[in-house]
Short mmCIF file of C-alpha atoms in Angstrom, two decimals:
data_model
loop_
_atom_site.label_atom_id
_atom_site.label_comp_id
_atom_site.label_asym_id
_atom_site.label_seq_id
_atom_site.Cartn_x
_atom_site.Cartn_y
_atom_site.Cartn_z
CA MET A 53 -23.20 17.77 -59.26
CA SER A 54 -23.99 18.60 -55.65
CA HIS A 55 -22.07 17.46 -52.64
CA GLN A 56 -24.09 19.10 -50.07
CA ASN A 57 -24.09 17.09 -46.25
CA THR A 58 -27.11 15.38 -46.48
CA ARG A 59 -26.24 13.52 -50.10
CA GLY A 60 -23.21 13.26 -48.05
CA ASP A 61 -25.04 11.28 -45.49
CA ASN A 62 -27.21 9.59 -47.73
CA LEU A 63 -24.99 8.07 -49.94
CA SER A 64 -22.74 6.95 -47.03
CA ALA A 65 -25.65 4.52 -45.77
CA MET A 66 -26.73 4.09 -48.86
CA THR A 67 -23.22 2.48 -50.30
CA THR A 68 -22.63 0.87 -46.85
CA ALA A 69 -25.37 -1.63 -47.20
CA TRP A 70 -25.54 -1.95 -51.07
CA SER A 71 -20.96 -3.03 -50.69
CA ALA A 72 -22.11 -5.95 -48.30
CA MET A 73 -25.41 -6.41 -50.37
CA THR A 74 -22.66 -6.89 -53.61
CA ARG A 75 -19.27 -9.01 -53.19
CA GLY A 76 -20.95 -11.52 -54.43
CA PHE A 77 -22.16 -10.47 -57.19
CA LEU A 78 -18.94 -8.59 -58.09
CA ARG A 79 -17.04 -11.34 -57.69
CA THR A 80 -19.17 -12.66 -60.54
CA ALA A 81 -19.15 -10.02 -63.08
CA THR A 82 -15.21 -9.44 -62.67
CA ALA A 83 -14.78 -13.15 -64.08
CA ALA A 84 -17.07 -11.99 -66.45
CA ASN A 85 -15.63 -9.45 -67.43
CA GLN A 86 -12.50 -11.15 -67.69
CA ALA A 87 -14.02 -13.33 -69.96
CA ALA A 88 -14.99 -10.66 -72.39
CA VAL A 89 -12.14 -8.75 -72.35
CA SER A 90 -10.34 -12.08 -72.74
CA ALA A 91 -12.30 -12.94 -76.27
CA MET A 92 -11.32 -9.26 -77.07
CA LEU A 93 -8.11 -9.16 -77.61
CA PRO A 94 -5.77 -11.23 -79.54
CA SER A 95 -6.17 -14.91 -79.54
CA ILE A 96 -3.35 -18.09 -78.91
CA ASP A 97 -0.72 -18.12 -81.18
CA GLY A 98 -1.28 -21.76 -82.28
CA GLU A 99 2.62 -22.43 -84.18
CA ASN A 100 4.26 -21.67 -80.68
CA GLY A 101 0.78 -22.29 -78.07
CA GLN A 102 1.85 -18.69 -76.90
CA GLU A 103 -1.06 -15.63 -76.64
CA LYS A 104 0.27 -12.57 -78.38
CA ASN A 105 -0.27 -8.90 -77.21
CA ARG A 106 -0.92 -10.57 -73.50
CA VAL A 107 0.83 -9.57 -70.18
CA ALA A 108 1.22 -10.61 -66.93
CA PRO A 109 -0.66 -9.06 -64.92
CA SER A 110 1.15 -5.52 -63.34
CA ILE A 111 -1.22 -5.30 -60.14
CA PRO A 112 -3.92 -7.65 -59.06
CA SER A 113 -7.51 -6.03 -60.35
CA ILE A 114 -6.27 -6.55 -64.58
CA GLU A 115 -6.29 -9.80 -65.25
CA TYR A 116 -4.75 -8.89 -68.61
CA SER A 117 -2.86 -6.25 -70.80
CA ASP A 118 -2.19 -5.50 -73.88
CA LEU A 119 1.08 -4.30 -74.76
CA ASP A 120 -0.31 -0.54 -76.59
CA TRP A 121 -1.81 0.02 -73.35
CA GLN A 122 -0.73 1.81 -71.01
CA PHE A 123 -0.75 2.92 -67.96
CA ASP A 124 0.92 5.14 -64.98
CA ARG A 125 -0.37 5.76 -61.02
CA THR A 126 0.84 7.59 -58.40
CA VAL A 127 -0.05 5.29 -55.47
CA ASP A 128 0.38 1.14 -54.90
CA ASP A 129 -1.17 0.40 -52.24
CA PRO A 130 -5.04 1.01 -51.38
CA ASP A 131 -4.23 2.23 -47.99
CA HIS A 132 -2.06 5.18 -49.01
CA ILE A 133 -4.91 6.76 -51.28
CA SER A 134 -5.10 10.19 -50.42
CA VAL A 135 -5.57 13.17 -52.09
CA GLY A 136 -4.03 14.01 -54.68
CA ASP A 137 -3.15 10.35 -56.39
CA THR A 138 -3.47 10.59 -59.93
CA VAL A 139 -3.71 7.28 -62.79
CA ILE A 140 -3.42 7.98 -66.08
CA PHE A 141 -4.25 5.42 -68.57
CA GLU A 142 -3.71 5.40 -72.48
CA LYS A 143 -4.69 3.39 -76.00
CA ALA A 144 -5.76 4.15 -79.91
CA ILE A 145 -9.12 3.22 -80.33
CA THR A 146 -9.09 0.86 -83.35
CA ASP A 147 -12.10 0.42 -85.96
CA GLU A 148 -11.84 -3.33 -84.60
CA ASP A 149 -12.84 -1.45 -80.78
CA VAL A 150 -15.76 0.58 -82.38
CA ARG A 151 -17.41 -2.31 -84.19
CA ALA A 152 -17.30 -4.15 -81.11
CA PHE A 153 -18.90 -1.54 -78.94
CA ALA A 154 -21.21 -0.99 -81.70
CA ALA A 155 -22.00 -5.13 -81.37
CA VAL A 156 -21.93 -5.43 -78.08
CA SER A 157 -23.94 -1.96 -77.34
CA GLY A 158 -26.45 -2.05 -79.79
CA ASP A 159 -25.69 1.98 -80.68
CA THR A 160 -25.01 1.44 -84.86
CA ASN A 161 -25.51 5.09 -85.34
CA ARG A 162 -23.93 5.93 -88.82
CA LEU A 163 -22.24 8.09 -87.36
CA HIS A 164 -19.75 5.67 -85.77
CA LEU A 165 -19.60 2.83 -88.87
CA ASP A 166 -20.55 4.29 -92.02
CA GLU A 167 -17.81 6.27 -93.55
CA ALA A 168 -20.15 7.80 -96.59
CA PHE A 169 -22.45 8.43 -94.25
CA ALA A 170 -19.78 10.18 -91.52
CA ALA A 171 -18.03 12.32 -94.09
CA GLU A 172 -21.69 14.32 -95.16
CA THR A 173 -22.15 15.31 -91.45
CA ARG A 174 -20.20 17.87 -89.11
CA PHE A 175 -17.20 15.50 -87.95
CA GLY A 176 -16.42 14.93 -91.40
CA GLU A 177 -15.21 11.56 -90.81
CA ARG A 178 -16.56 8.40 -88.94
CA ILE A 179 -15.88 9.18 -85.14
CA VAL A 180 -15.52 6.89 -81.53
CA HIS A 181 -19.16 6.37 -79.74
CA GLY A 182 -18.62 9.14 -76.88
CA THR A 183 -19.33 6.04 -74.06
CA LEU A 184 -16.44 4.53 -75.34
CA ALA A 185 -13.98 7.19 -75.16
CA SER A 186 -15.50 7.74 -70.96
CA GLY A 187 -15.17 4.38 -70.78
CA LEU A 188 -11.38 4.83 -70.75
CA ILE A 189 -12.47 6.57 -67.45
CA SER A 190 -13.66 3.12 -66.19
CA ALA A 191 -10.20 1.80 -67.45
CA ALA A 192 -7.93 4.15 -65.35
CA LEU A 193 -10.04 3.40 -62.35
CA ALA A 194 -9.64 0.07 -62.88
CA ARG A 195 -6.23 0.42 -61.86
CA LEU A 196 -6.43 1.73 -58.66
CA PRO A 197 -5.35 0.07 -55.91
CA GLY A 198 -8.34 -2.04 -54.66
CA LEU A 199 -11.64 -2.74 -55.75
CA THR A 200 -13.14 0.49 -57.43
CA ILE A 201 -16.42 0.64 -57.18
CA TYR A 202 -19.22 3.57 -59.40
CA LEU A 203 -21.31 5.40 -57.48
CA SER A 204 -21.41 8.42 -60.14
CA GLN A 205 -20.16 10.11 -62.88
CA ASP A 206 -21.01 13.50 -63.89
CA LEU A 207 -19.59 14.14 -67.51
CA GLU A 208 -19.11 17.11 -70.08
CA PHE A 209 -18.46 16.32 -73.88
CA SER A 210 -16.15 18.93 -75.63
CA GLY A 211 -15.19 17.41 -78.56
CA PRO A 212 -14.65 13.86 -81.48
CA VAL A 213 -12.21 11.25 -81.20
CA GLY A 214 -11.86 10.17 -84.90
CA VAL A 215 -11.68 6.61 -85.23
CA GLY A 216 -7.39 5.01 -84.74
CA ASP A 217 -6.63 8.30 -82.50
CA ARG A 218 -4.84 8.16 -78.81
CA VAL A 219 -7.22 8.41 -76.21
CA SER A 220 -6.00 9.17 -72.52
CA ALA A 221 -8.11 9.13 -69.26
CA ARG A 222 -6.60 10.58 -66.21
CA VAL A 223 -8.47 10.09 -63.00
CA GLU A 224 -7.09 12.34 -59.88
CA ILE A 225 -8.42 11.89 -56.19
CA VAL A 226 -9.54 15.51 -55.27
CA GLU A 227 -11.58 14.76 -51.51
CA ASN A 228 -11.92 12.28 -49.35
CA LEU A 229 -15.28 11.81 -48.33
CA GLY A 230 -14.94 9.31 -45.92
CA ASN A 231 -16.05 5.53 -45.55
CA ASP A 232 -13.31 4.79 -48.39
CA GLN A 233 -15.39 6.66 -50.99
CA TYR A 234 -13.88 9.21 -53.15
CA ARG A 235 -14.61 12.27 -55.35
CA LEU A 236 -12.55 12.37 -59.02
CA GLU A 237 -12.28 14.97 -61.36
CA THR A 238 -11.52 12.57 -64.78
CA VAL A 239 -10.25 13.98 -67.73
CA VAL A 240 -10.52 12.13 -71.23
CA ARG A 241 -8.15 13.91 -74.32
CA ASN A 242 -7.37 13.11 -78.12
CA GLU A 243 -3.45 13.15 -77.72
CA ASP A 244 -3.85 12.79 -81.35
CA ASP A 245 -4.86 16.55 -81.41
CA ASP A 246 -3.30 17.65 -77.98
CA ALA A 247 -7.02 18.21 -76.81
CA THR A 248 -9.72 17.87 -74.24
CA VAL A 249 -12.65 16.18 -75.02
CA ILE A 250 -14.42 14.80 -72.47
CA ASP A 251 -14.23 16.67 -69.04
CA GLY A 252 -16.04 15.66 -65.28
CA GLU A 253 -16.17 14.47 -62.03
CA ALA A 254 -16.74 10.82 -60.21
CA VAL A 255 -17.67 9.21 -56.63
CA VAL A 256 -16.27 5.89 -56.46
CA LEU A 257 -16.20 3.67 -53.25
CA ILE A 258 -13.32 1.44 -53.34
CA ASP A 259 -13.33 -1.40 -51.51
CA ASP A 260 -10.65 -4.40 -49.98
CA LEU A 261 -10.38 -7.23 -52.61
CA PRO A 262 -11.84 -10.15 -51.97
CA ALA A 263 -9.26 -12.71 -50.20
CA GLU A 264 -8.24 -15.01 -53.45
#
């Protein structure tokens, strides 16, 4: 990924205007995303009226969290974000996750869905969609303080994730680009295999959260 001065100036000008135009859209998109996540999480227990496997949001940018999800971060105040700050998000990617992603994305490659077919491939088993595994980077970014907006992402895939494997995404701020923009190192690891499966970097804009 290139970060020459000319590109940086253009990126700064573009994102300043783009951010102002899209604030209203982001509020709508956030609500839609929350509804989608709510639909995929376990439903309300009919006997006692309580939501199963849901907990109250630990930070304002997260509407729902699952009890099986884990995350840790080194900064809680968007005004104090600096180089070296990290967020780690971890979860198991289940068969339900894979099938839901195939239905939502339209990626019905048999390698992800058909056990008999996948057994005859180089992997010997079904594997998780690469984009689904890399999506945990987005989950980690969502747990930075403030409203994190993707500007770019560069990824290199180095290994598979099996269905049911526990996967972690770690993002670290490595450069402050100015104008609330940051370059981050992004790494996804298969914790069951103790191996890095995705490596790369991202550029994000961290905006103020909309007023409640």
